[in-house]
Amino acid sequence: MTETPVFCLGGALLLCLTACAPALNWREVKPADAQGLVTMFPCKVDTAVRRLVMPGLEGEAVDLHVLSCQAGGMTWALSHLDAGTPQRLTQVLPALDQALWRNLAPSPNQQAQRQDLGPTRIKGADSHAASRHWLLQGHRPVSTTRVEPVQVTTWTFARGLTAFQASVWKNNTDGALLVDDPAAEAFVQGFNFPR
């Protein structure tokens, strides 16, 4: 994405069109400890912070901030954490992707299907080779004995030493999550770091 007036107009138009869907009630969200990120969510978010050791990330445990909500038959989410150092930042972006792939694997011996859709472009985010946009197909647990098929589109990006992962989840039984889903596009285009 570029910061041209055409992009801003296109993003605003897309947001207005998807806002007409009665299930989506877009609102501005400014997550805490997120480098000034401003987002648009289509529902009221719940927030949580989890302390965890992330596979693929050297050093001490991190605080993972999670915002999420459900609307329009989809789950909308944003996770972010402070990597602490530039070296850990280069590790954490792919580690976030790999953690999601593992979580969506239908079994320990299988992998979630994934399609690399290219670099993530968020207005005001830093440029990183590991900032990627993915479309994933896999399974998520709904109980200790049952899983359900799910599709996820996800974006990883960074600003300063903070790493982010935004995602939209949709059960396969509710229809396909398209690469260019208008609501998902409105979601990610609503992310920006005001200068």
PDB file of C-alpha atoms in Angstrom:
ATOM      1  CA  MET A   1       0.000   0.000   0.000  1.00  0.00           C
ATOM      2  CA  THR A   2       1.201   3.470  -0.705  1.00  0.00           C
ATOM      3  CA  GLU A   3       0.304   6.619   1.127  1.00  0.00           C
ATOM      4  CA  THR A   4      -1.218   8.297  -1.918  1.00  0.00           C
ATOM      5  CA  PRO A   5      -4.610  10.012  -1.900  1.00  0.00           C
ATOM      6  CA  VAL A   6      -5.877   7.313  -4.274  1.00  0.00           C
ATOM      7  CA  PHE A   7      -5.114   4.630  -1.658  1.00  0.00           C
ATOM      8  CA  CYS A   8      -6.816   6.631   1.100  1.00  0.00           C
ATOM      9  CA  LEU A   9      -9.913   7.177  -1.020  1.00  0.00           C
ATOM     10  CA  GLY A  10      -9.997   3.527  -2.118  1.00  0.00           C
ATOM     11  CA  GLY A  11      -9.590   2.279   1.455  1.00  0.00           C
ATOM     12  CA  ALA A  12     -12.307   4.617   2.721  1.00  0.00           C
ATOM     13  CA  LEU A  13     -14.669   3.539  -0.065  1.00  0.00           C
ATOM     14  CA  LEU A  14     -14.030  -0.147   0.646  1.00  0.00           C
ATOM     15  CA  LEU A  15     -14.631   0.433   4.347  1.00  0.00           C
ATOM     16  CA  CYS A  16     -17.885   2.272   3.631  1.00  0.00           C
ATOM     17  CA  LEU A  17     -19.145  -0.508   1.348  1.00  0.00           C
ATOM     18  CA  THR A  18     -18.430  -3.263   3.853  1.00  0.00           C
ATOM     19  CA  ALA A  19     -19.777  -1.175   6.722  1.00  0.00           C
ATOM     20  CA  CYS A  20     -23.226  -1.484   5.157  1.00  0.00           C
ATOM     21  CA  ALA A  21     -23.313  -5.165   6.125  1.00  0.00           C
ATOM     22  CA  PRO A  22     -25.590  -5.263   9.201  1.00  0.00           C
ATOM     23  CA  ALA A  23     -23.397  -7.806  11.043  1.00  0.00           C
ATOM     24  CA  LEU A  24     -20.341  -5.527  10.892  1.00  0.00           C
ATOM     25  CA  ASN A  25     -20.251  -2.473  13.141  1.00  0.00           C
ATOM     26  CA  TRP A  26     -16.869  -0.850  12.457  1.00  0.00           C
ATOM     27  CA  ARG A  27     -15.179   1.129  15.198  1.00  0.00           C
ATOM     28  CA  GLU A  28     -11.734   2.614  15.810  1.00  0.00           C
ATOM     29  CA  VAL A  29      -9.499   0.777  18.285  1.00  0.00           C
ATOM     30  CA  LYS A  30      -6.178   2.040  19.647  1.00  0.00           C
ATOM     31  CA  PRO A  31      -4.416  -0.931  21.280  1.00  0.00           C
ATOM     32  CA  ALA A  32      -2.255  -0.214  24.324  1.00  0.00           C
ATOM     33  CA  ASP A  33       1.529  -0.629  24.016  1.00  0.00           C
ATOM     34  CA  ALA A  34       1.270  -0.903  20.213  1.00  0.00           C
ATOM     35  CA  GLN A  35       3.538   1.876  18.862  1.00  0.00           C
ATOM     36  CA  GLY A  36       0.525   4.167  18.325  1.00  0.00           C
ATOM     37  CA  LEU A  37      -1.286   1.726  15.992  1.00  0.00           C
ATOM     38  CA  VAL A  38      -4.833   2.722  15.063  1.00  0.00           C
ATOM     39  CA  THR A  39      -7.113  -0.085  13.855  1.00  0.00           C
ATOM     40  CA  MET A  40     -10.669  -0.634  12.715  1.00  0.00           C
ATOM     41  CA  PHE A  41     -12.564  -3.651  14.115  1.00  0.00           C
ATOM     42  CA  PRO A  42     -16.095  -4.655  13.008  1.00  0.00           C
ATOM     43  CA  CYS A  43     -17.156  -5.528  16.561  1.00  0.00           C
ATOM     44  CA  LYS A  44     -16.382  -4.731  20.201  1.00  0.00           C
ATOM     45  CA  VAL A  45     -13.034  -6.297  21.091  1.00  0.00           C
ATOM     46  CA  ASP A  46     -12.065  -8.401  24.073  1.00  0.00           C
ATOM     47  CA  THR A  47      -8.475  -8.011  25.252  1.00  0.00           C
ATOM     48  CA  ALA A  48      -6.089 -10.319  27.057  1.00  0.00           C
ATOM     49  CA  VAL A  49      -2.370 -10.530  27.848  1.00  0.00           C
ATOM     50  CA  ARG A  50      -0.558 -13.864  28.030  1.00  0.00           C
ATOM     51  CA  ARG A  51       2.990 -14.436  29.237  1.00  0.00           C
ATOM     52  CA  LEU A  52       4.598 -17.170  27.133  1.00  0.00           C
ATOM     53  CA  VAL A  53       7.788 -18.594  25.724  1.00  0.00           C
ATOM     54  CA  MET A  54       7.514 -18.591  21.948  1.00  0.00           C
ATOM     55  CA  PRO A  55       9.191 -21.391  19.971  1.00  0.00           C
ATOM     56  CA  GLY A  56      11.708 -19.884  17.551  1.00  0.00           C
ATOM     57  CA  LEU A  57      12.303 -16.824  19.717  1.00  0.00           C
ATOM     58  CA  GLU A  58      15.489 -16.817  21.794  1.00  0.00           C
ATOM     59  CA  GLY A  59      15.577 -15.443  25.306  1.00  0.00           C
ATOM     60  CA  GLU A  60      12.988 -14.764  27.950  1.00  0.00           C
ATOM     61  CA  ALA A  61       9.219 -15.091  27.823  1.00  0.00           C
ATOM     62  CA  VAL A  62       7.168 -12.289  26.251  1.00  0.00           C
ATOM     63  CA  ASP A  63       3.813 -10.655  26.968  1.00  0.00           C
ATOM     64  CA  LEU A  64       1.506 -11.385  24.041  1.00  0.00           C
ATOM     65  CA  HIS A  65      -1.342  -8.854  23.799  1.00  0.00           C
ATOM     66  CA  VAL A  66      -4.441 -10.242  22.076  1.00  0.00           C
ATOM     67  CA  LEU A  67      -7.507  -8.363  20.836  1.00  0.00           C
ATOM     68  CA  SER A  68     -10.378 -10.283  19.233  1.00  0.00           C
ATOM     69  CA  CYS A  69     -14.077 -10.290  18.493  1.00  0.00           C
ATOM     70  CA  GLN A  70     -16.641 -12.187  16.419  1.00  0.00           C
ATOM     71  CA  ALA A  71     -18.964 -10.719  13.798  1.00  0.00           C
ATOM     72  CA  GLY A  72     -20.364 -11.678  10.418  1.00  0.00           C
ATOM     73  CA  GLY A  73     -19.537 -15.350  10.935  1.00  0.00           C
ATOM     74  CA  MET A  74     -15.829 -14.562  11.333  1.00  0.00           C
ATOM     75  CA  THR A  75     -13.318 -14.018  14.138  1.00  0.00           C
ATOM     76  CA  TRP A  76     -11.216 -10.853  13.909  1.00  0.00           C
ATOM     77  CA  ALA A  77      -7.951 -10.747  15.845  1.00  0.00           C
ATOM     78  CA  LEU A  78      -4.767  -8.803  16.477  1.00  0.00           C
ATOM     79  CA  SER A  79      -1.795 -10.029  18.524  1.00  0.00           C
ATOM     80  CA  HIS A  80       1.312  -7.999  19.322  1.00  0.00           C
ATOM     81  CA  LEU A  81       4.416  -8.209  21.457  1.00  0.00           C
ATOM     82  CA  ASP A  82       7.573  -6.259  22.208  1.00  0.00           C
ATOM     83  CA  ALA A  83      10.518  -8.232  20.790  1.00  0.00           C
ATOM     84  CA  GLY A  84      12.987  -6.267  22.925  1.00  0.00           C
ATOM     85  CA  THR A  85      15.907  -6.242  20.466  1.00  0.00           C
ATOM     86  CA  PRO A  86      16.342  -5.980  16.669  1.00  0.00           C
ATOM     87  CA  GLN A  87      17.702  -9.550  16.591  1.00  0.00           C
ATOM     88  CA  ARG A  88      14.631 -10.934  18.368  1.00  0.00           C
ATOM     89  CA  LEU A  89      12.377  -8.932  16.045  1.00  0.00           C
ATOM     90  CA  THR A  90      13.814 -10.759  13.013  1.00  0.00           C
ATOM     91  CA  GLN A  91      13.062 -14.044  14.806  1.00  0.00           C
ATOM     92  CA  VAL A  92       9.583 -13.229  16.063  1.00  0.00           C
ATOM     93  CA  LEU A  93       7.896 -12.355  12.749  1.00  0.00           C
ATOM     94  CA  PRO A  94       8.408 -15.845  11.251  1.00  0.00           C
ATOM     95  CA  ALA A  95       7.827 -17.379  14.704  1.00  0.00           C
ATOM     96  CA  LEU A  96       4.322 -15.836  14.786  1.00  0.00           C
ATOM     97  CA  ASP A  97       3.543 -17.344  11.368  1.00  0.00           C
ATOM     98  CA  GLN A  98       4.901 -20.756  12.347  1.00  0.00           C
ATOM     99  CA  ALA A  99       2.950 -20.776  15.620  1.00  0.00           C
ATOM    100  CA  LEU A 100      -0.277 -20.198  13.705  1.00  0.00           C
ATOM    101  CA  TRP A 101       0.566 -22.933  11.188  1.00  0.00           C
ATOM    102  CA  ARG A 102       1.152 -25.381  14.055  1.00  0.00           C
ATOM    103  CA  ASN A 103      -2.121 -24.391  15.726  1.00  0.00           C
ATOM    104  CA  LEU A 104      -4.044 -25.058  12.506  1.00  0.00           C
ATOM    105  CA  ALA A 105      -2.430 -28.437  11.759  1.00  0.00           C
ATOM    106  CA  PRO A 106      -5.123 -31.141  11.567  1.00  0.00           C
ATOM    107  CA  SER A 107      -2.780 -33.558  13.372  1.00  0.00           C
ATOM    108  CA  PRO A 108       0.840 -33.598  14.618  1.00  0.00           C
ATOM    109  CA  ASN A 109       1.908 -35.358  11.401  1.00  0.00           C
ATOM    110  CA  GLN A 110       0.155 -32.947   9.042  1.00  0.00           C
ATOM    111  CA  GLN A 111       0.530 -29.266   8.170  1.00  0.00           C
ATOM    112  CA  ALA A 112      -2.029 -26.588   7.495  1.00  0.00           C
ATOM    113  CA  GLN A 113      -2.251 -25.658   3.817  1.00  0.00           C
ATOM    114  CA  ARG A 114      -0.819 -22.211   3.201  1.00  0.00           C
ATOM    115  CA  GLN A 115      -0.599 -19.768   0.338  1.00  0.00           C
ATOM    116  CA  ASP A 116       1.924 -16.913   0.466  1.00  0.00           C
ATOM    117  CA  LEU A 117       0.148 -13.774  -0.770  1.00  0.00           C
ATOM    118  CA  GLY A 118       3.248 -11.570  -0.648  1.00  0.00           C
ATOM    119  CA  PRO A 119       4.514  -8.850   1.648  1.00  0.00           C
ATOM    120  CA  THR A 120       2.232  -7.154   4.153  1.00  0.00           C
ATOM    121  CA  ARG A 121       1.765  -3.452   3.570  1.00  0.00           C
ATOM    122  CA  ILE A 122       0.429  -1.463   6.508  1.00  0.00           C
ATOM    123  CA  LYS A 123       0.480   2.324   6.421  1.00  0.00           C
ATOM    124  CA  GLY A 124       3.355   3.526   8.622  1.00  0.00           C
ATOM    125  CA  ALA A 125       4.732   0.036   9.415  1.00  0.00           C
ATOM    126  CA  ASP A 126       8.447  -0.642   9.038  1.00  0.00           C
ATOM    127  CA  SER A 127       9.692  -2.594   6.046  1.00  0.00           C
ATOM    128  CA  HIS A 128      10.732  -6.171   6.956  1.00  0.00           C
ATOM    129  CA  ALA A 129      11.358  -9.101   4.616  1.00  0.00           C
ATOM    130  CA  ALA A 130       9.529 -11.385   7.087  1.00  0.00           C
ATOM    131  CA  SER A 131       6.318  -9.293   7.033  1.00  0.00           C
ATOM    132  CA  ARG A 132       3.983 -11.595   5.096  1.00  0.00           C
ATOM    133  CA  HIS A 133       0.340 -12.037   4.126  1.00  0.00           C
ATOM    134  CA  TRP A 134      -0.918 -15.656   4.160  1.00  0.00           C
ATOM    135  CA  LEU A 135      -4.093 -17.564   3.349  1.00  0.00           C
ATOM    136  CA  LEU A 136      -4.288 -20.742   5.445  1.00  0.00           C
ATOM    137  CA  GLN A 137      -6.568 -23.771   5.552  1.00  0.00           C
ATOM    138  CA  GLY A 138      -6.502 -26.067   8.547  1.00  0.00           C
ATOM    139  CA  HIS A 139      -8.395 -27.111  11.649  1.00  0.00           C
ATOM    140  CA  ARG A 140      -8.933 -25.585  15.073  1.00  0.00           C
ATOM    141  CA  PRO A 141     -10.011 -27.422  18.210  1.00  0.00           C
ATOM    142  CA  VAL A 142     -13.546 -26.804  19.462  1.00  0.00           C
ATOM    143  CA  SER A 143     -13.296 -29.324  22.315  1.00  0.00           C
ATOM    144  CA  THR A 144     -10.847 -31.897  23.632  1.00  0.00           C
ATOM    145  CA  THR A 145     -12.197 -34.453  21.157  1.00  0.00           C
ATOM    146  CA  ARG A 146     -13.307 -32.436  18.126  1.00  0.00           C
ATOM    147  CA  VAL A 147     -11.796 -30.075  15.555  1.00  0.00           C
ATOM    148  CA  GLU A 148     -13.439 -28.063  12.804  1.00  0.00           C
ATOM    149  CA  PRO A 149     -12.103 -26.943   9.409  1.00  0.00           C
ATOM    150  CA  VAL A 150     -11.192 -23.272   9.246  1.00  0.00           C
ATOM    151  CA  GLN A 151      -9.685 -20.768   6.828  1.00  0.00           C
ATOM    152  CA  VAL A 152      -7.525 -17.882   8.040  1.00  0.00           C
ATOM    153  CA  THR A 153      -6.062 -14.883   6.302  1.00  0.00           C
ATOM    154  CA  THR A 154      -3.220 -13.352   8.289  1.00  0.00           C
ATOM    155  CA  TRP A 155      -0.729 -10.499   8.097  1.00  0.00           C
ATOM    156  CA  THR A 156       2.517 -10.082  10.083  1.00  0.00           C
ATOM    157  CA  PHE A 157       4.202  -6.685  10.338  1.00  0.00           C
ATOM    158  CA  ALA A 158       6.291  -4.551  12.689  1.00  0.00           C
ATOM    159  CA  ARG A 159       6.840  -1.042  13.936  1.00  0.00           C
ATOM    160  CA  GLY A 160       9.924  -0.318  16.016  1.00  0.00           C
ATOM    161  CA  LEU A 161      10.567  -3.417  18.116  1.00  0.00           C
ATOM    162  CA  THR A 162       6.894  -4.416  18.250  1.00  0.00           C
ATOM    163  CA  ALA A 163       5.733  -7.354  16.126  1.00  0.00           C
ATOM    164  CA  PHE A 164       2.094  -7.726  15.069  1.00  0.00           C
ATOM    165  CA  GLN A 165      -0.099 -10.460  13.621  1.00  0.00           C
ATOM    166  CA  ALA A 166      -3.586  -9.592  12.384  1.00  0.00           C
ATOM    167  CA  SER A 167      -5.957 -12.346  11.276  1.00  0.00           C
ATOM    168  CA  VAL A 168      -9.478 -13.108  10.114  1.00  0.00           C
ATOM    169  CA  TRP A 169     -10.854 -16.620  10.782  1.00  0.00           C
ATOM    170  CA  LYS A 170     -13.818 -18.273   9.058  1.00  0.00           C
ATOM    171  CA  ASN A 171     -15.227 -21.792   9.450  1.00  0.00           C
ATOM    172  CA  ASN A 172     -15.204 -23.697   6.141  1.00  0.00           C
ATOM    173  CA  THR A 173     -18.858 -24.615   6.696  1.00  0.00           C
ATOM    174  CA  ASP A 174     -19.752 -20.915   6.344  1.00  0.00           C
ATOM    175  CA  GLY A 175     -18.304 -20.698   2.801  1.00  0.00           C
ATOM    176  CA  ALA A 176     -14.867 -19.939   1.447  1.00  0.00           C
ATOM    177  CA  LEU A 177     -12.744 -17.079   2.723  1.00  0.00           C
ATOM    178  CA  LEU A 178     -11.620 -15.453  -0.506  1.00  0.00           C
ATOM    179  CA  VAL A 179      -8.162 -13.987  -1.055  1.00  0.00           C
ATOM    180  CA  ASP A 180      -9.755 -10.602  -1.749  1.00  0.00           C
ATOM    181  CA  ASP A 181     -12.621 -10.834   0.756  1.00  0.00           C
ATOM    182  CA  PRO A 182     -13.944  -7.233   0.993  1.00  0.00           C
ATOM    183  CA  ALA A 183     -14.475  -7.313   4.763  1.00  0.00           C
ATOM    184  CA  ALA A 184     -11.001  -8.761   5.409  1.00  0.00           C
ATOM    185  CA  GLU A 185      -9.500  -6.133   3.106  1.00  0.00           C
ATOM    186  CA  ALA A 186     -11.369  -3.386   4.953  1.00  0.00           C
ATOM    187  CA  PHE A 187     -10.029  -4.775   8.234  1.00  0.00           C
ATOM    188  CA  VAL A 188      -6.367  -4.699   7.203  1.00  0.00           C
ATOM    189  CA  GLN A 189      -6.670  -1.389   5.366  1.00  0.00           C
ATOM    190  CA  GLY A 190      -7.997   0.116   8.593  1.00  0.00           C
ATOM    191  CA  PHE A 191      -4.602  -0.466  10.250  1.00  0.00           C
ATOM    192  CA  ASN A 192      -2.208   2.480  10.295  1.00  0.00           C
ATOM    193  CA  PHE A 193       0.503   4.134  12.327  1.00  0.00           C
ATOM    194  CA  PRO A 194      -0.110   7.881  12.224  1.00  0.00           C
ATOM    195  CA  ARG A 195       3.174   9.737  11.684  1.00  0.00           C
TER     196      ARG A 195
END
